[in-house]
């Protein structure tokens, strides 16, 4: 998708910033926050969504409140880096709910994953099913979070 940041005007940016702070606002509340009429606000949000600027609206769940206490940042190096083999690995991790994020990276490992699971036994089970049984995974290096000092989903616009 082409970069649309140049086509965003001040109102679009105010709407995006307000929604990133709290997407649960009603259209009327959002319109008041960004100082426009409700019909204008609704039209702009719809346009931002249709253009793919707003991908989705979600609730952010506190992991510890739902029994998810372990965050791992996992580096994966594949044995074969052909495009089809990279895509195959991405399909496998995309199907695993515990993998919250997957990035192809360079240089260094081929992928970096952000994984959240209940505990270390759950991580071991995940590592076994995703990494050790996958014939193209050459190396796995995991880092375990001991404290989260910052977590933000907001992108400055």
mmCIF file of C-alpha atoms in Angstrom:
data_model
loop_
_atom_site.group_PDB
_atom_site.id
_atom_site.type_symbol
_atom_site.label_atom_id
_atom_site.label_comp_id
_atom_site.label_asym_id
_atom_site.label_seq_id
_atom_site.Cartn_x
_atom_site.Cartn_y
_atom_site.Cartn_z
ATOM 1 C CA UNK A 1 0.000 0.000 0.000
ATOM 2 C CA UNK A 2 1.403 3.438 -0.880
ATOM 3 C CA UNK A 3 2.307 5.890 1.851
ATOM 4 C CA UNK A 4 -0.797 7.956 2.582
ATOM 5 C CA UNK A 5 0.721 10.181 5.248
ATOM 6 C CA UNK A 6 0.900 13.132 2.833
ATOM 7 C CA UNK A 7 -2.827 12.886 2.113
ATOM 8 C CA UNK A 8 -3.799 13.033 5.793
ATOM 9 C CA UNK A 9 -4.986 16.455 6.845
ATOM 10 C CA UNK A 10 -5.156 17.916 10.337
ATOM 11 C CA UNK A 11 -8.637 16.511 10.976
ATOM 12 C CA UNK A 12 -7.577 13.005 9.926
ATOM 13 C CA UNK A 13 -4.622 13.237 12.302
ATOM 14 C CA UNK A 14 -6.800 14.461 15.200
ATOM 15 C CA UNK A 15 -9.224 11.585 14.600
ATOM 16 C CA UNK A 16 -6.419 9.023 14.419
ATOM 17 C CA UNK A 17 -4.763 10.320 17.585
ATOM 18 C CA UNK A 18 -8.064 10.330 19.493
ATOM 19 C CA UNK A 19 -8.962 6.802 18.357
ATOM 20 C CA UNK A 20 -5.518 5.474 19.263
ATOM 21 C CA UNK A 21 -5.967 6.755 22.799
ATOM 22 C CA UNK A 22 -9.511 5.372 23.148
ATOM 23 C CA UNK A 23 -11.393 3.753 20.285
ATOM 24 C CA UNK A 24 -14.478 3.134 22.410
ATOM 25 C CA UNK A 25 -15.805 6.666 21.931
ATOM 26 C CA UNK A 26 -19.158 6.972 20.236
ATOM 27 C CA UNK A 27 -19.155 8.932 16.999
ATOM 28 C CA UNK A 28 -20.754 11.886 18.806
ATOM 29 C CA UNK A 29 -18.059 11.834 21.512
ATOM 30 C CA UNK A 30 -15.290 11.542 18.941
ATOM 31 C CA UNK A 31 -16.744 14.385 16.873
ATOM 32 C CA UNK A 32 -16.815 16.612 19.957
ATOM 33 C CA UNK A 33 -13.209 15.672 20.832
ATOM 34 C CA UNK A 34 -11.912 16.573 17.372
ATOM 35 C CA UNK A 35 -14.201 19.608 16.948
ATOM 36 C CA UNK A 36 -16.307 18.585 13.931
ATOM 37 C CA UNK A 37 -19.907 17.620 13.300
ATOM 38 C CA UNK A 38 -20.883 13.972 13.864
ATOM 39 C CA UNK A 39 -21.674 13.368 10.149
ATOM 40 C CA UNK A 40 -18.257 14.750 9.125
ATOM 41 C CA UNK A 41 -16.538 12.627 11.757
ATOM 42 C CA UNK A 42 -18.377 9.470 10.708
ATOM 43 C CA UNK A 43 -17.539 10.077 7.040
ATOM 44 C CA UNK A 44 -13.845 10.638 7.838
ATOM 45 C CA UNK A 45 -13.559 7.511 10.026
ATOM 46 C CA UNK A 46 -15.268 5.478 7.304
ATOM 47 C CA UNK A 47 -12.880 6.917 4.703
ATOM 48 C CA UNK A 48 -9.813 6.212 6.876
ATOM 49 C CA UNK A 49 -11.028 2.639 7.341
ATOM 50 C CA UNK A 50 -11.790 2.083 3.656
ATOM 51 C CA UNK A 51 -8.350 3.463 2.719
ATOM 52 C CA UNK A 52 -6.677 1.034 5.135
ATOM 53 C CA UNK A 53 -5.279 3.744 7.400
ATOM 54 C CA UNK A 54 -7.375 2.307 10.228
ATOM 55 C CA UNK A 55 -6.742 -1.438 10.020
ATOM 56 C CA UNK A 56 -9.035 -2.455 12.875
ATOM 57 C CA UNK A 57 -10.266 -1.425 16.300
ATOM 58 C CA UNK A 58 -9.520 -3.740 19.209
ATOM 59 C CA UNK A 59 -9.540 -3.989 22.987
ATOM 60 C CA UNK A 60 -6.131 -4.344 24.616
ATOM 61 C CA UNK A 61 -6.262 -7.046 27.267
ATOM 62 C CA UNK A 62 -3.982 -7.077 30.319
ATOM 63 C CA UNK A 63 -2.127 -10.411 29.884
ATOM 64 C CA UNK A 64 -1.732 -11.092 33.594
ATOM 65 C CA UNK A 65 -5.507 -10.711 34.116
ATOM 66 C CA UNK A 66 -6.143 -13.621 31.736
ATOM 67 C CA UNK A 67 -3.385 -15.939 32.957
ATOM 68 C CA UNK A 68 -0.713 -15.022 30.418
ATOM 69 C CA UNK A 69 2.400 -14.319 32.463
ATOM 70 C CA UNK A 70 5.333 -14.981 30.132
ATOM 71 C CA UNK A 71 6.432 -12.849 27.206
ATOM 72 C CA UNK A 72 9.191 -14.145 24.966
ATOM 73 C CA UNK A 73 10.989 -12.384 22.149
ATOM 74 C CA UNK A 74 12.209 -15.164 19.896
ATOM 75 C CA UNK A 75 14.800 -15.005 17.125
ATOM 76 C CA UNK A 76 14.412 -17.640 14.418
ATOM 77 C CA UNK A 77 16.980 -18.524 11.765
ATOM 78 C CA UNK A 78 15.861 -20.807 8.969
ATOM 79 C CA UNK A 79 18.069 -23.325 7.234
ATOM 80 C CA UNK A 80 16.754 -22.381 3.781
ATOM 81 C CA UNK A 81 15.742 -18.761 3.129
ATOM 82 C CA UNK A 82 13.977 -19.260 -0.208
ATOM 83 C CA UNK A 83 10.833 -17.138 -0.553
ATOM 84 C CA UNK A 84 8.475 -20.114 -0.445
ATOM 85 C CA UNK A 85 10.152 -21.501 2.699
ATOM 86 C CA UNK A 86 9.962 -18.089 4.423
ATOM 87 C CA UNK A 87 6.269 -17.811 3.497
ATOM 88 C CA UNK A 88 5.657 -21.355 4.755
ATOM 89 C CA UNK A 89 7.148 -20.475 8.148
ATOM 90 C CA UNK A 90 5.053 -17.291 8.293
ATOM 91 C CA UNK A 91 1.880 -19.307 7.624
ATOM 92 C CA UNK A 92 2.746 -21.707 10.438
ATOM 93 C CA UNK A 93 3.360 -18.985 13.031
ATOM 94 C CA UNK A 94 0.341 -16.964 11.836
ATOM 95 C CA UNK A 95 -1.859 -19.902 12.784
ATOM 96 C CA UNK A 96 -0.484 -19.974 16.359
ATOM 97 C CA UNK A 97 -2.498 -17.692 18.698
ATOM 98 C CA UNK A 98 0.388 -17.336 21.178
ATOM 99 C CA UNK A 99 2.507 -15.638 18.497
ATOM 100 C CA UNK A 100 1.344 -12.032 18.705
ATOM 101 C CA UNK A 101 3.810 -10.546 16.242
ATOM 102 C CA UNK A 102 6.103 -11.900 13.532
ATOM 103 C CA UNK A 103 8.693 -9.804 11.726
ATOM 104 C CA UNK A 104 11.075 -10.678 8.916
ATOM 105 C CA UNK A 105 14.300 -8.944 9.866
ATOM 106 C CA UNK A 106 17.714 -8.251 8.448
ATOM 107 C CA UNK A 107 20.561 -8.596 9.240
ATOM 108 C CA UNK A 108 20.808 -11.359 11.812
ATOM 109 C CA UNK A 109 18.052 -13.899 12.267
ATOM 110 C CA UNK A 110 15.353 -14.338 9.639
ATOM 111 C CA UNK A 111 12.441 -13.672 11.987
ATOM 112 C CA UNK A 112 11.717 -12.086 15.349
ATOM 113 C CA UNK A 113 8.546 -13.210 17.106
ATOM 114 C CA UNK A 114 6.745 -11.789 20.108
ATOM 115 C CA UNK A 115 5.099 -14.630 21.986
ATOM 116 C CA UNK A 116 2.859 -14.563 25.055
ATOM 117 C CA UNK A 117 2.056 -17.736 26.966
ATOM 118 C CA UNK A 118 0.926 -18.719 30.433
ATOM 119 C CA UNK A 119 4.268 -19.951 31.745
ATOM 120 C CA UNK A 120 7.535 -21.708 30.897
ATOM 121 C CA UNK A 121 5.944 -25.156 30.347
ATOM 122 C CA UNK A 122 3.577 -23.522 27.863
ATOM 123 C CA UNK A 123 6.543 -21.916 26.109
ATOM 124 C CA UNK A 124 8.349 -25.267 25.932
ATOM 125 C CA UNK A 125 5.254 -26.874 24.383
ATOM 126 C CA UNK A 126 4.991 -24.048 21.872
ATOM 127 C CA UNK A 127 8.702 -24.191 21.037
ATOM 128 C CA UNK A 128 8.457 -27.937 20.487
ATOM 129 C CA UNK A 129 5.400 -27.718 18.232
ATOM 130 C CA UNK A 130 6.542 -24.679 16.226
ATOM 131 C CA UNK A 131 10.309 -24.819 16.142
ATOM 132 C CA UNK A 132 11.843 -28.190 16.943
ATOM 133 C CA UNK A 133 9.439 -30.152 14.748
ATOM 134 C CA UNK A 134 9.810 -27.760 11.814
ATOM 135 C CA UNK A 135 12.581 -29.138 9.586
ATOM 136 C CA UNK A 136 13.600 -25.723 8.224
ATOM 137 C CA UNK A 137 14.295 -24.079 11.610
ATOM 138 C CA UNK A 138 18.047 -24.020 12.149
ATOM 139 C CA UNK A 139 18.380 -21.825 15.249
ATOM 140 C CA UNK A 140 16.088 -20.472 17.975
ATOM 141 C CA UNK A 141 17.149 -17.872 20.511
ATOM 142 C CA UNK A 142 14.590 -16.732 23.078
ATOM 143 C CA UNK A 143 14.628 -13.789 25.460
ATOM 144 C CA UNK A 144 12.176 -13.776 28.346
ATOM 145 C CA UNK A 145 10.734 -10.565 29.694
ATOM 146 C CA UNK A 146 11.291 -10.002 33.395
ATOM 147 C CA UNK A 147 9.503 -6.641 33.473
ATOM 148 C CA UNK A 148 7.568 -4.586 30.935
ATOM 149 C CA UNK A 149 8.468 -0.941 31.416
ATOM 150 C CA UNK A 150 6.669 0.307 28.313
ATOM 151 C CA UNK A 151 3.955 -1.024 26.031
ATOM 152 C CA UNK A 152 2.371 1.279 23.514
ATOM 153 C CA UNK A 153 0.245 0.690 20.450
ATOM 154 C CA UNK A 154 -0.117 4.357 19.472
ATOM 155 C CA UNK A 155 1.699 5.563 16.354
ATOM 156 C CA UNK A 156 2.383 9.311 16.352
ATOM 157 C CA UNK A 157 0.596 10.893 13.378
#
